[in-house]
PDB file of N, CA and C in Angstrom:
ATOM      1  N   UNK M   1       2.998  27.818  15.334  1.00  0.00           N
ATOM      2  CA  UNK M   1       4.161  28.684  15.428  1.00  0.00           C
ATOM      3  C   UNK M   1       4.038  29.827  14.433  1.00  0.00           C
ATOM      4  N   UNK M   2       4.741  30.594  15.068  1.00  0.00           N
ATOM      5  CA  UNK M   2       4.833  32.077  14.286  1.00  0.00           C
ATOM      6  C   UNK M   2       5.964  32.001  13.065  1.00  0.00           C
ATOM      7  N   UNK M   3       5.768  32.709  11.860  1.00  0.00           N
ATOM      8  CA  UNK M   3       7.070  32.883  11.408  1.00  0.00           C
ATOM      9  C   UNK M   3       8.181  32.727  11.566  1.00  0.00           C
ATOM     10  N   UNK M   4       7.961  34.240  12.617  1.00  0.00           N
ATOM     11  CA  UNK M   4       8.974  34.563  13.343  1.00  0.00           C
ATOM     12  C   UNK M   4       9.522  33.541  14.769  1.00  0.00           C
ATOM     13  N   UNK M   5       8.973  32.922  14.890  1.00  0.00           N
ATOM     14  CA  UNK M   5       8.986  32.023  16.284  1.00  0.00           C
ATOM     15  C   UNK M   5       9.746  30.825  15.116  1.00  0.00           C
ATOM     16  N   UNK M   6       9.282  30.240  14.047  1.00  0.00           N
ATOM     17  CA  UNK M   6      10.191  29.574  13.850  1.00  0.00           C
ATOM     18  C   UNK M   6      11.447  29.946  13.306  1.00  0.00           C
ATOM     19  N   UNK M   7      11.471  31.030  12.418  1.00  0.00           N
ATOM     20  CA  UNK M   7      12.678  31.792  11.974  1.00  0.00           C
ATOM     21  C   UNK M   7      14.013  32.034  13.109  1.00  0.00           C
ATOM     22  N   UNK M   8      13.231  31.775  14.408  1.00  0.00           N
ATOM     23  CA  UNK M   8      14.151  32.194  15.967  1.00  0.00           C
ATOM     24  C   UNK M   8      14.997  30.589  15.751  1.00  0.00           C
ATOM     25  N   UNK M   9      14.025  29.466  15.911  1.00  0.00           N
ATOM     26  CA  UNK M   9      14.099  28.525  16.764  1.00  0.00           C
ATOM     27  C   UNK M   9      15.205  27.898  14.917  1.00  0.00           C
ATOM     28  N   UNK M  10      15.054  27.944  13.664  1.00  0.00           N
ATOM     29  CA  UNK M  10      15.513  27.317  12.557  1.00  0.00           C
ATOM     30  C   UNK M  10      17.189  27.908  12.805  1.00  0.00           C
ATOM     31  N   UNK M  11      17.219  29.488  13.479  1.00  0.00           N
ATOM     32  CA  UNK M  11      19.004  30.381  13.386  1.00  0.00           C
ATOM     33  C   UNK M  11      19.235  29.441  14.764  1.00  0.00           C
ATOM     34  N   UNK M  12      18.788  29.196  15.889  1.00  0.00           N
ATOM     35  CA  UNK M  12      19.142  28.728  17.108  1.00  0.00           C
ATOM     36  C   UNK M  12      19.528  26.999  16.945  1.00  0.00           C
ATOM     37  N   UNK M  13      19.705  26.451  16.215  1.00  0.00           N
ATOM     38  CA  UNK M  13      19.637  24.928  15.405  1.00  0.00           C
ATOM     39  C   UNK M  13      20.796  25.429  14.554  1.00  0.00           C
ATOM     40  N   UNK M  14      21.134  25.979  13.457  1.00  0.00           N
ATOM     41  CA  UNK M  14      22.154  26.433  12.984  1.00  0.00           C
ATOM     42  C   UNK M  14      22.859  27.056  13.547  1.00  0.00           C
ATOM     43  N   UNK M  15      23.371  27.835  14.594  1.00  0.00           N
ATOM     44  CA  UNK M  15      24.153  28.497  15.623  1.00  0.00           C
ATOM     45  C   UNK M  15      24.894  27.363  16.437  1.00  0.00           C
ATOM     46  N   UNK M  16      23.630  26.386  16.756  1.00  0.00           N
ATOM     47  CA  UNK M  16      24.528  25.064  17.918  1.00  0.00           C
ATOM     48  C   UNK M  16      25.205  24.039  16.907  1.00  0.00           C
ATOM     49  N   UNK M  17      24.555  24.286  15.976  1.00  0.00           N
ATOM     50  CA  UNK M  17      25.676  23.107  15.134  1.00  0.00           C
ATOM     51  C   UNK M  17      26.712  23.692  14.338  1.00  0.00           C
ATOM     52  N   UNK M  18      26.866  24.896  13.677  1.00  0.00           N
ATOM     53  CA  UNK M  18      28.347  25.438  13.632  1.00  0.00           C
ATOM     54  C   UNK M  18      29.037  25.586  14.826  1.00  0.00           C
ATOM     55  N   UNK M  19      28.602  25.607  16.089  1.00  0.00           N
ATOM     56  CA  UNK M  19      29.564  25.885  17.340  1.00  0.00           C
ATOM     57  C   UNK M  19      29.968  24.540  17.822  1.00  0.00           C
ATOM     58  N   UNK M  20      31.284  25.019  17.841  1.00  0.00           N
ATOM     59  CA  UNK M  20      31.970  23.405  18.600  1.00  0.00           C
ATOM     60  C   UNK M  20      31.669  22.913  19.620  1.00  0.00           C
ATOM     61  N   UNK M  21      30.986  23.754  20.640  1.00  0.00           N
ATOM     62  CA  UNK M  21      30.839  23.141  22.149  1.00  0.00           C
ATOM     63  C   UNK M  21      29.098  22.837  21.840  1.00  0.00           C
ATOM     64  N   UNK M  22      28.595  23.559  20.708  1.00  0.00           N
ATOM     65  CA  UNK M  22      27.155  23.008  20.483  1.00  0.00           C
ATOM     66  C   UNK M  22      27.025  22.037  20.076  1.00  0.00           C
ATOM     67  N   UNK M  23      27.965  21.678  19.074  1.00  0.00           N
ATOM     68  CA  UNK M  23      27.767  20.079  18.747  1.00  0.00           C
ATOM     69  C   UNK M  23      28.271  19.129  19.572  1.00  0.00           C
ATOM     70  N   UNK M  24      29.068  19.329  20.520  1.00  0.00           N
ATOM     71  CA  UNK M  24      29.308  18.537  21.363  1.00  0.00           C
ATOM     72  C   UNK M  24      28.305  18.413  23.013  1.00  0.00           C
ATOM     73  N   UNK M  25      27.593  19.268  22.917  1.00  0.00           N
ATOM     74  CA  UNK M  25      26.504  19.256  24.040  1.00  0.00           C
ATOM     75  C   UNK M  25      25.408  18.352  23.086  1.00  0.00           C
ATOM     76  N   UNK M  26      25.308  18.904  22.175  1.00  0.00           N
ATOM     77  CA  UNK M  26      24.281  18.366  20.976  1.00  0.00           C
ATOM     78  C   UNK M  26      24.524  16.499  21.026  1.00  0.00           C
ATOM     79  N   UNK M  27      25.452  16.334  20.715  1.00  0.00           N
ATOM     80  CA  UNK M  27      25.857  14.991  20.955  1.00  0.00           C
ATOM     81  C   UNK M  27      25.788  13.978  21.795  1.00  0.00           C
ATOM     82  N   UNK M  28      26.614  14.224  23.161  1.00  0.00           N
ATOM     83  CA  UNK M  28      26.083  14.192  24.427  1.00  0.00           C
ATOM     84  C   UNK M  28      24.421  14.015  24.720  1.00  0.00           C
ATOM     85  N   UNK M  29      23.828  14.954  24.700  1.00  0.00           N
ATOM     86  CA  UNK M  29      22.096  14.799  24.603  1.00  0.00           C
ATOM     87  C   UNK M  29      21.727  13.970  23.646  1.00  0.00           C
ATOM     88  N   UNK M  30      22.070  13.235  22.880  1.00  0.00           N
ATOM     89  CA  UNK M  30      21.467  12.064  21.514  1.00  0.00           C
ATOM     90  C   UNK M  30      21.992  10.988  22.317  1.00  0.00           C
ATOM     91  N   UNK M  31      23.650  11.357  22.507  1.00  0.00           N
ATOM     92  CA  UNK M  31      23.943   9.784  22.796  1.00  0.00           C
ATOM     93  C   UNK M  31      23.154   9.549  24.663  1.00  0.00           C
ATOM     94  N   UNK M  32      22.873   9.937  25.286  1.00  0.00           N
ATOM     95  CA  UNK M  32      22.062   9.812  26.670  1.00  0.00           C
ATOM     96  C   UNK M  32      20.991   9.334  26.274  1.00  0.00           C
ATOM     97  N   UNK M  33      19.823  10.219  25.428  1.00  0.00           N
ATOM     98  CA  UNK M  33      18.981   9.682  24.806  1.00  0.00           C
ATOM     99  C   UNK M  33      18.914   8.513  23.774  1.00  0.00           C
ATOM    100  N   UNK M  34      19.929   7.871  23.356  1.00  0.00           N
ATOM    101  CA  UNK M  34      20.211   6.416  22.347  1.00  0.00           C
ATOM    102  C   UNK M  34      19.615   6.522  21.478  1.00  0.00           C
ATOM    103  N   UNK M  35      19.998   8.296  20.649  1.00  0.00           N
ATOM    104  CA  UNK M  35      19.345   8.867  19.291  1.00  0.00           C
ATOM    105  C   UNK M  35      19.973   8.382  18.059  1.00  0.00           C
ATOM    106  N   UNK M  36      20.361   6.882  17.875  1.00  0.00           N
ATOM    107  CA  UNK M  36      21.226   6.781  17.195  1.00  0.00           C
ATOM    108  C   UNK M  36      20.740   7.124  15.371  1.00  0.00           C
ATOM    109  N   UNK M  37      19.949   6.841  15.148  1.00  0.00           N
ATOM    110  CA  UNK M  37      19.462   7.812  14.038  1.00  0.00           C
ATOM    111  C   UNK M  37      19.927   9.294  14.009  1.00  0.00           C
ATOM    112  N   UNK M  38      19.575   9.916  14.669  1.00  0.00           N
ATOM    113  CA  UNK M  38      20.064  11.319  14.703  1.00  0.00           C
ATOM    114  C   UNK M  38      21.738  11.665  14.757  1.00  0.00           C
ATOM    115  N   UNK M  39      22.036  10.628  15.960  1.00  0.00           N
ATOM    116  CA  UNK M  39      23.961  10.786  15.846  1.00  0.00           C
ATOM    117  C   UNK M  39      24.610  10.654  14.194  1.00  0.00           C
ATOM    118  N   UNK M  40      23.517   9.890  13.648  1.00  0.00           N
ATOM    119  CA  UNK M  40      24.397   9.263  12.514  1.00  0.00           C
ATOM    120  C   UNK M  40      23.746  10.331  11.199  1.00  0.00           C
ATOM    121  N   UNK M  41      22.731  11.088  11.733  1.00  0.00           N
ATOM    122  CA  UNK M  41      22.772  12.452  10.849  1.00  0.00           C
ATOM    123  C   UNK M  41      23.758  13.442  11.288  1.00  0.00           C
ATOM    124  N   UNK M  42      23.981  14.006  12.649  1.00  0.00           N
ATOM    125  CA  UNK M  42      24.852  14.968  13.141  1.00  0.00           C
ATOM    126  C   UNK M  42      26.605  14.380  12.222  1.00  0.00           C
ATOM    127  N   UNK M  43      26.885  13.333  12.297  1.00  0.00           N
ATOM    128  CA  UNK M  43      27.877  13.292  11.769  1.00  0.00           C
ATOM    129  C   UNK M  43      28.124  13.166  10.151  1.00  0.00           C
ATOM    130  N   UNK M  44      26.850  12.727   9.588  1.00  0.00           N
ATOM    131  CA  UNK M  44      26.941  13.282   8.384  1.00  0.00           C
ATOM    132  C   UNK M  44      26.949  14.054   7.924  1.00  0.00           C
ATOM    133  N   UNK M  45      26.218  15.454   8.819  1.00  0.00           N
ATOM    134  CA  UNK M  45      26.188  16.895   8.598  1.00  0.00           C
ATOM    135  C   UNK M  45      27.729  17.111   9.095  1.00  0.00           C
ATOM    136  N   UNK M  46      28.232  16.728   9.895  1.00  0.00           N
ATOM    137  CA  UNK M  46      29.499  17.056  10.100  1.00  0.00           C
ATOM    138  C   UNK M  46      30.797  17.028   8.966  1.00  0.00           C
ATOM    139  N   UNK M  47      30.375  15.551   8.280  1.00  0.00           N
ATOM    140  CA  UNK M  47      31.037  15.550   7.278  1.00  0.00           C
ATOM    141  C   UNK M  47      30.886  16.368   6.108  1.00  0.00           C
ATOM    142  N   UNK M  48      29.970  17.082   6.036  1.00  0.00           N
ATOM    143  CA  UNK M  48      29.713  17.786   5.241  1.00  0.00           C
ATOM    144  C   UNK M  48      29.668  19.369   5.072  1.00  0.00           C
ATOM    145  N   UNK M  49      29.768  19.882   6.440  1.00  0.00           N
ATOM    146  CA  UNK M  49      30.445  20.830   6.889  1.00  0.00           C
ATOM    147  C   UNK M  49      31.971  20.854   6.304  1.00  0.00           C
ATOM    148  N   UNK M  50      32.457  20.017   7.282  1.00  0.00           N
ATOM    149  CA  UNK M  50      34.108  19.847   6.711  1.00  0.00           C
ATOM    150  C   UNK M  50      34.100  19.779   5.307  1.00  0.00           C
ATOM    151  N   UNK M  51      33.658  19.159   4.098  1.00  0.00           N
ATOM    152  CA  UNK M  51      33.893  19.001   2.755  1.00  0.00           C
ATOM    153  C   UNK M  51      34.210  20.564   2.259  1.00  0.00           C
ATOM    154  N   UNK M  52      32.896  21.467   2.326  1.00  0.00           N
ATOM    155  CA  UNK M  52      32.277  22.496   2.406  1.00  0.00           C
ATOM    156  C   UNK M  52      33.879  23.495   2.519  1.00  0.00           C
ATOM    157  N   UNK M  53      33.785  23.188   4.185  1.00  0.00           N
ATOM    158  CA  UNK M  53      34.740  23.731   4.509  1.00  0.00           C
ATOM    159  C   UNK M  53      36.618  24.117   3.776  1.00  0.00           C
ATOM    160  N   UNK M  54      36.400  22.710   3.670  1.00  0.00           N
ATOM    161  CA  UNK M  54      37.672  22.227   2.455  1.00  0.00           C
ATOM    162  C   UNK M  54      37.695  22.944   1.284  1.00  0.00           C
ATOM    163  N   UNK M  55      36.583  22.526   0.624  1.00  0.00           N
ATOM    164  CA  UNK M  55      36.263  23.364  -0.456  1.00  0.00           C
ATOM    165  C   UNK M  55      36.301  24.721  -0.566  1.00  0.00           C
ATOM    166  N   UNK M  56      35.942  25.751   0.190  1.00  0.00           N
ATOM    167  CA  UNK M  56      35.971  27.089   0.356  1.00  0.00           C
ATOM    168  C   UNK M  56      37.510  27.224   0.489  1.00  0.00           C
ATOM    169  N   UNK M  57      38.468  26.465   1.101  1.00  0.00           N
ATOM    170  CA  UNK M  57      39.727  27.199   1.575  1.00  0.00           C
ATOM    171  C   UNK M  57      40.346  26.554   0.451  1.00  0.00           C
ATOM    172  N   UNK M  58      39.442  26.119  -0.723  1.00  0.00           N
ATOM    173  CA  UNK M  58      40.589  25.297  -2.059  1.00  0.00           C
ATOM    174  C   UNK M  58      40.447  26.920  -2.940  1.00  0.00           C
ATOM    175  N   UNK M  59      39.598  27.371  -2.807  1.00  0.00           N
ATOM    176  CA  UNK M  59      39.136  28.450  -3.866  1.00  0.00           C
ATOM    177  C   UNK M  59      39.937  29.741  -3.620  1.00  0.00           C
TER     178      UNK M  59
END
């Protein structure tokens, strides 16, 4: 891969998981596939989004 080819594909991975209907297509596709390793990262990143999130609107 190119730089730039991964620099595309690393913003296109961060784009679907700040978007709500991305993480929920995202989801959907793990749980079909029985990614349960991965579900149980997506929701830790989730939780951690939200903290994040929390945090910014405390400041």
């Amino acid at each position: 891969l190119s730089l730039e080819e991964l620099d595309r594909i690393t913003n296109d991975i961060h784009n679907t998981l700040n978007h709500y209907q991305g993480r929920k297509v995202f989801r959907k596709f793990l749980e079909k596939g029985k990614r349960q390793d991965e579900l149980i990262c997506l929701d830790f990143h989730q939780q951690c989004c939200t903290i994040i999130k929390n945090d910014h609107n405390y400041v």
